[in-house]
């Protein structure tokens, strides 16, 4: 995709196409990441990867090339593409996600976007996030079978309901300052809201599409975190979380629906000063 080709992380310890695990990490020709669903280096398999490609564009689509503009500058931020879910319904196993998280950290990733959810959580999955040094940005979830959002303190969703210092949880904000009716909410578990309805971004086939959901809101926060972390070298990842959550733009409809009662404010967050 023309908007993503310069944003993709490159494993410089691997020689492309030689069918050898040059860096000895257990993955052959993992030049740009890995597909943990098919256990191959084919990181984009087509239409079923529209969801992930859409999020990638929100984070780091190229600036000033005639397409869309991601939140971060791909000169300074790179996308490590790890496919842990697949098929027409975008499903997978906890083990695949755990393996992807461990791969990401081992290969130098700092921030991890998780735009998915489940009502089930294994101890191993919980530990993979809890024990990681990365900052995770997760989606609050898109309601019940009727797409009506609910309080995830009463009906937990994972990883959104994991209360760890290295997790930020995003709900889906509409253009009218309200959470979308499909967005899950919580006064303690959902940290903030970010734009997630009718978001235009990249999809496979060098094309674009509108998508809606908390899966679209999470990359807004991930992009903001990456932008701030690349620009503010004086801040730690924990500082980045504090900067984002302490500078939200307060909105009355979000009171009681999110822990901060506000929406993402990238400009305020990047100017945040540490006491």
PDB file of C-alpha atoms in Angstrom, residues 62-69:
ATOM      1  CA  UNK A  62       2.343   8.488   5.089  1.00  0.00           C
ATOM      2  CA  UNK A  63       2.018  12.246   5.302  1.00  0.00           C
ATOM      3  CA  UNK A  64       1.661  14.423   2.200  1.00  0.00           C
ATOM      4  CA  UNK A  65       1.488  11.694  -0.455  1.00  0.00           C
ATOM      5  CA  UNK A  66      -2.107  12.166  -1.596  1.00  0.00           C
ATOM      6  CA  UNK A  67      -3.630   9.357   0.478  1.00  0.00           C
ATOM      7  CA  UNK A  68      -4.678   9.660   4.104  1.00  0.00           C
ATOM      8  CA  UNK A  69      -2.461  10.881   6.944  1.00  0.00           C
TER       9      UNK A  69
END
